[in-house]
Amino acid sequence: VQLQASGGGLVQAGGSLRLSCAASGSGFSINSTNWYRQAPGNQRESVATLTSDGITRYSDSVQGRFTISMDGAKKTAYLQMGSLKAEDTAVYFCNVRWRYYGRTYEREAWGQGTLVTVSS
């Protein structure tokens, strides 16, 4: 499985942006889709999670402002970000935990990261 992230850019505070993460490959299913971010000088932190049974979880810092979703047919995950703040500036990474059909072993894949810059 390979992931291709896109959608980052420069946005003013209060604005919105949507990140995409397209998964390529065949014969696999996704157990969970995750978005992380890493700001300069900080550790990578979890932002949002979407499990295969539709459960979503968000960090306190983005709860109510960000929405994670998945288009299963396109195998593409999205992170809709709204009411953006300067502190949301970071490189955003998508991550999926996946397995081959008929297998139980879970694997992990990471996207290349996409930069989001929020100007105040």
PDB file of C-alpha atoms in Angstrom:
ATOM      1  CA  VAL A   1       0.000   0.000   0.000  1.00  0.00           C
ATOM      2  CA  GLN A   2       1.261   3.440  -0.910  1.00  0.00           C
ATOM      3  CA  LEU A   3      -0.242   6.729   0.200  1.00  0.00           C
ATOM      4  CA  GLN A   4      -0.246  10.021  -1.671  1.00  0.00           C
ATOM      5  CA  ALA A   5      -1.176  13.064   0.376  1.00  0.00           C
ATOM      6  CA  SER A   6      -2.180  16.391  -1.089  1.00  0.00           C
ATOM      7  CA  GLY A   7      -4.077  19.577  -0.365  1.00  0.00           C
ATOM      8  CA  GLY A   8      -1.726  21.501   1.859  1.00  0.00           C
ATOM      9  CA  GLY A   9      -1.032  25.160   1.347  1.00  0.00           C
ATOM     10  CA  LEU A  10      -1.191  28.635   2.783  1.00  0.00           C
ATOM     11  CA  VAL A  11      -4.441  29.814   4.309  1.00  0.00           C
ATOM     12  CA  GLN A  12      -5.468  32.720   6.480  1.00  0.00           C
ATOM     13  CA  ALA A  13      -6.555  32.197  10.042  1.00  0.00           C
ATOM     14  CA  GLY A  14     -10.231  31.353  10.171  1.00  0.00           C
ATOM     15  CA  GLY A  15     -10.110  29.730   6.755  1.00  0.00           C
ATOM     16  CA  SER A  16     -10.594  26.162   5.627  1.00  0.00           C
ATOM     17  CA  LEU A  17      -8.556  23.556   3.820  1.00  0.00           C
ATOM     18  CA  ARG A  18      -9.128  19.944   2.821  1.00  0.00           C
ATOM     19  CA  LEU A  19      -6.357  17.393   2.782  1.00  0.00           C
ATOM     20  CA  SER A  20      -6.592  14.216   0.763  1.00  0.00           C
ATOM     21  CA  CYS A  21      -4.789  10.916   1.089  1.00  0.00           C
ATOM     22  CA  ALA A  22      -5.135   8.400  -1.722  1.00  0.00           C
ATOM     23  CA  ALA A  23      -4.196   4.780  -1.130  1.00  0.00           C
ATOM     24  CA  SER A  24      -2.970   2.642  -3.986  1.00  0.00           C
ATOM     25  CA  GLY A  25      -2.555  -1.081  -4.184  1.00  0.00           C
ATOM     26  CA  SER A  26      -4.880  -4.043  -4.322  1.00  0.00           C
ATOM     27  CA  GLY A  27      -6.105  -6.918  -2.236  1.00  0.00           C
ATOM     28  CA  PHE A  28      -6.175  -5.060   1.034  1.00  0.00           C
ATOM     29  CA  SER A  29      -8.610  -3.566   3.478  1.00  0.00           C
ATOM     30  CA  ILE A  30      -8.084  -0.587   5.731  1.00  0.00           C
ATOM     31  CA  ASN A  31      -8.509  -1.038   9.470  1.00  0.00           C
ATOM     32  CA  SER A  32      -8.082   2.612  10.359  1.00  0.00           C
ATOM     33  CA  THR A  33      -7.158   5.900   8.759  1.00  0.00           C
ATOM     34  CA  ASN A  34      -5.232   8.468  10.737  1.00  0.00           C
ATOM     35  CA  TRP A  35      -3.958  11.971  10.338  1.00  0.00           C
ATOM     36  CA  TYR A  36      -0.943  13.209  12.262  1.00  0.00           C
ATOM     37  CA  ARG A  37       0.857  16.502  12.239  1.00  0.00           C
ATOM     38  CA  GLN A  38       4.258  17.758  13.202  1.00  0.00           C
ATOM     39  CA  ALA A  39       5.002  21.392  13.838  1.00  0.00           C
ATOM     40  CA  PRO A  40       8.591  22.693  13.800  1.00  0.00           C
ATOM     41  CA  GLY A  41      10.388  21.663  16.962  1.00  0.00           C
ATOM     42  CA  ASN A  42       7.506  19.478  18.096  1.00  0.00           C
ATOM     43  CA  GLN A  43       6.867  15.769  18.116  1.00  0.00           C
ATOM     44  CA  ARG A  44       4.440  14.223  15.703  1.00  0.00           C
ATOM     45  CA  GLU A  45       0.969  14.177  17.207  1.00  0.00           C
ATOM     46  CA  SER A  46      -2.241  12.397  16.352  1.00  0.00           C
ATOM     47  CA  VAL A  47      -4.956  14.652  15.004  1.00  0.00           C
ATOM     48  CA  ALA A  48      -7.797  12.412  13.857  1.00  0.00           C
ATOM     49  CA  THR A  49      -8.686   8.743  13.485  1.00  0.00           C
ATOM     50  CA  LEU A  50     -11.387   6.947  11.545  1.00  0.00           C
ATOM     51  CA  THR A  51     -11.835   3.242  12.187  1.00  0.00           C
ATOM     52  CA  SER A  52     -13.251   0.730   9.723  1.00  0.00           C
ATOM     53  CA  ASP A  53     -16.503   0.625  11.672  1.00  0.00           C
ATOM     54  CA  GLY A  54     -16.949   4.364  11.432  1.00  0.00           C
ATOM     55  CA  ILE A  55     -15.718   5.525  14.805  1.00  0.00           C
ATOM     56  CA  THR A  56     -13.948   8.869  14.773  1.00  0.00           C
ATOM     57  CA  ARG A  57     -11.607  10.345  17.331  1.00  0.00           C
ATOM     58  CA  TYR A  58     -10.030  13.771  17.414  1.00  0.00           C
ATOM     59  CA  SER A  59      -7.426  15.487  19.480  1.00  0.00           C
ATOM     60  CA  ASP A  60      -8.757  18.110  21.846  1.00  0.00           C
ATOM     61  CA  SER A  61      -7.022  20.814  19.862  1.00  0.00           C
ATOM     62  CA  VAL A  62      -9.014  20.126  16.678  1.00  0.00           C
ATOM     63  CA  GLN A  63     -12.257  18.711  18.042  1.00  0.00           C
ATOM     64  CA  GLY A  64     -15.177  20.535  16.469  1.00  0.00           C
ATOM     65  CA  ARG A  65     -13.050  22.112  13.755  1.00  0.00           C
ATOM     66  CA  PHE A  66     -11.677  19.149  11.774  1.00  0.00           C
ATOM     67  CA  THR A  67     -13.536  16.260  10.193  1.00  0.00           C
ATOM     68  CA  ILE A  68     -12.012  13.006   8.995  1.00  0.00           C
ATOM     69  CA  SER A  69     -13.754  10.963   6.348  1.00  0.00           C
ATOM     70  CA  MET A  70     -13.117   8.205   3.829  1.00  0.00           C
ATOM     71  CA  ASP A  71     -14.382   7.480   0.339  1.00  0.00           C
ATOM     72  CA  GLY A  72     -14.085   3.719   0.296  1.00  0.00           C
ATOM     73  CA  ALA A  73     -14.648   3.389  -3.422  1.00  0.00           C
ATOM     74  CA  LYS A  74     -11.771   5.741  -4.141  1.00  0.00           C
ATOM     75  CA  LYS A  75      -9.719   4.508  -1.189  1.00  0.00           C
ATOM     76  CA  THR A  76      -9.153   8.155  -0.380  1.00  0.00           C
ATOM     77  CA  ALA A  77      -9.231   9.716   3.047  1.00  0.00           C
ATOM     78  CA  TYR A  78      -9.893  13.347   3.738  1.00  0.00           C
ATOM     79  CA  LEU A  79      -9.265  15.785   6.536  1.00  0.00           C
ATOM     80  CA  GLN A  80     -11.547  18.786   6.330  1.00  0.00           C
ATOM     81  CA  MET A  81     -10.051  21.553   8.408  1.00  0.00           C
ATOM     82  CA  GLY A  82     -12.020  24.610   9.413  1.00  0.00           C
ATOM     83  CA  SER A  83     -11.598  27.651  11.643  1.00  0.00           C
ATOM     84  CA  LEU A  84      -7.890  27.274  11.156  1.00  0.00           C
ATOM     85  CA  LYS A  85      -5.517  28.837  13.638  1.00  0.00           C
ATOM     86  CA  ALA A  86      -1.868  29.745  13.428  1.00  0.00           C
ATOM     87  CA  GLU A  87      -1.101  26.866  15.786  1.00  0.00           C
ATOM     88  CA  ASP A  88      -2.464  24.433  13.208  1.00  0.00           C
ATOM     89  CA  THR A  89       0.590  25.175  11.079  1.00  0.00           C
ATOM     90  CA  ALA A  90       2.420  21.895  10.604  1.00  0.00           C
ATOM     91  CA  VAL A  91       3.300  19.152   8.190  1.00  0.00           C
ATOM     92  CA  TYR A  92       0.339  16.793   8.061  1.00  0.00           C
ATOM     93  CA  PHE A  93       0.825  13.086   7.500  1.00  0.00           C
ATOM     94  CA  CYS A  94      -1.751  10.488   6.646  1.00  0.00           C
ATOM     95  CA  ASN A  95      -1.412   6.989   7.948  1.00  0.00           C
ATOM     96  CA  VAL A  96      -3.365   3.813   7.411  1.00  0.00           C
ATOM     97  CA  ARG A  97      -3.326   0.536   9.264  1.00  0.00           C
ATOM     98  CA  TRP A  98      -4.225  -2.166   6.765  1.00  0.00           C
ATOM     99  CA  ARG A  99      -4.167  -5.870   6.124  1.00  0.00           C
ATOM    100  CA  TYR A 100      -4.315  -8.167   3.154  1.00  0.00           C
ATOM    101  CA  TYR A 101      -7.694  -9.839   2.592  1.00  0.00           C
ATOM    102  CA  GLY A 102      -7.910 -13.028   4.608  1.00  0.00           C
ATOM    103  CA  ARG A 103      -4.987 -12.085   6.805  1.00  0.00           C
ATOM    104  CA  THR A 104      -5.026 -10.779  10.373  1.00  0.00           C
ATOM    105  CA  TYR A 105      -1.566  -9.208  10.510  1.00  0.00           C
ATOM    106  CA  GLU A 106      -1.877  -5.443  10.481  1.00  0.00           C
ATOM    107  CA  ARG A 107       0.535  -3.340   8.499  1.00  0.00           C
ATOM    108  CA  GLU A 108       1.111   0.375   8.418  1.00  0.00           C
ATOM    109  CA  ALA A 109       1.689   2.891   5.660  1.00  0.00           C
ATOM    110  CA  TRP A 110       2.550   6.585   5.762  1.00  0.00           C
ATOM    111  CA  GLY A 111       2.029   9.370   3.270  1.00  0.00           C
ATOM    112  CA  GLN A 112       4.805  11.785   2.451  1.00  0.00           C
ATOM    113  CA  GLY A 113       3.437  14.750   4.401  1.00  0.00           C
ATOM    114  CA  THR A 114       1.847  17.940   3.206  1.00  0.00           C
ATOM    115  CA  LEU A 115       2.559  21.374   4.636  1.00  0.00           C
ATOM    116  CA  VAL A 116      -0.240  23.507   6.015  1.00  0.00           C
ATOM    117  CA  THR A 117       0.621  27.091   6.876  1.00  0.00           C
ATOM    118  CA  VAL A 118      -1.929  29.267   8.610  1.00  0.00           C
ATOM    119  CA  SER A 119      -1.188  32.968   8.592  1.00  0.00           C
ATOM    120  CA  SER A 120      -2.498  35.072  11.441  1.00  0.00           C
TER     121      SER A 120
END
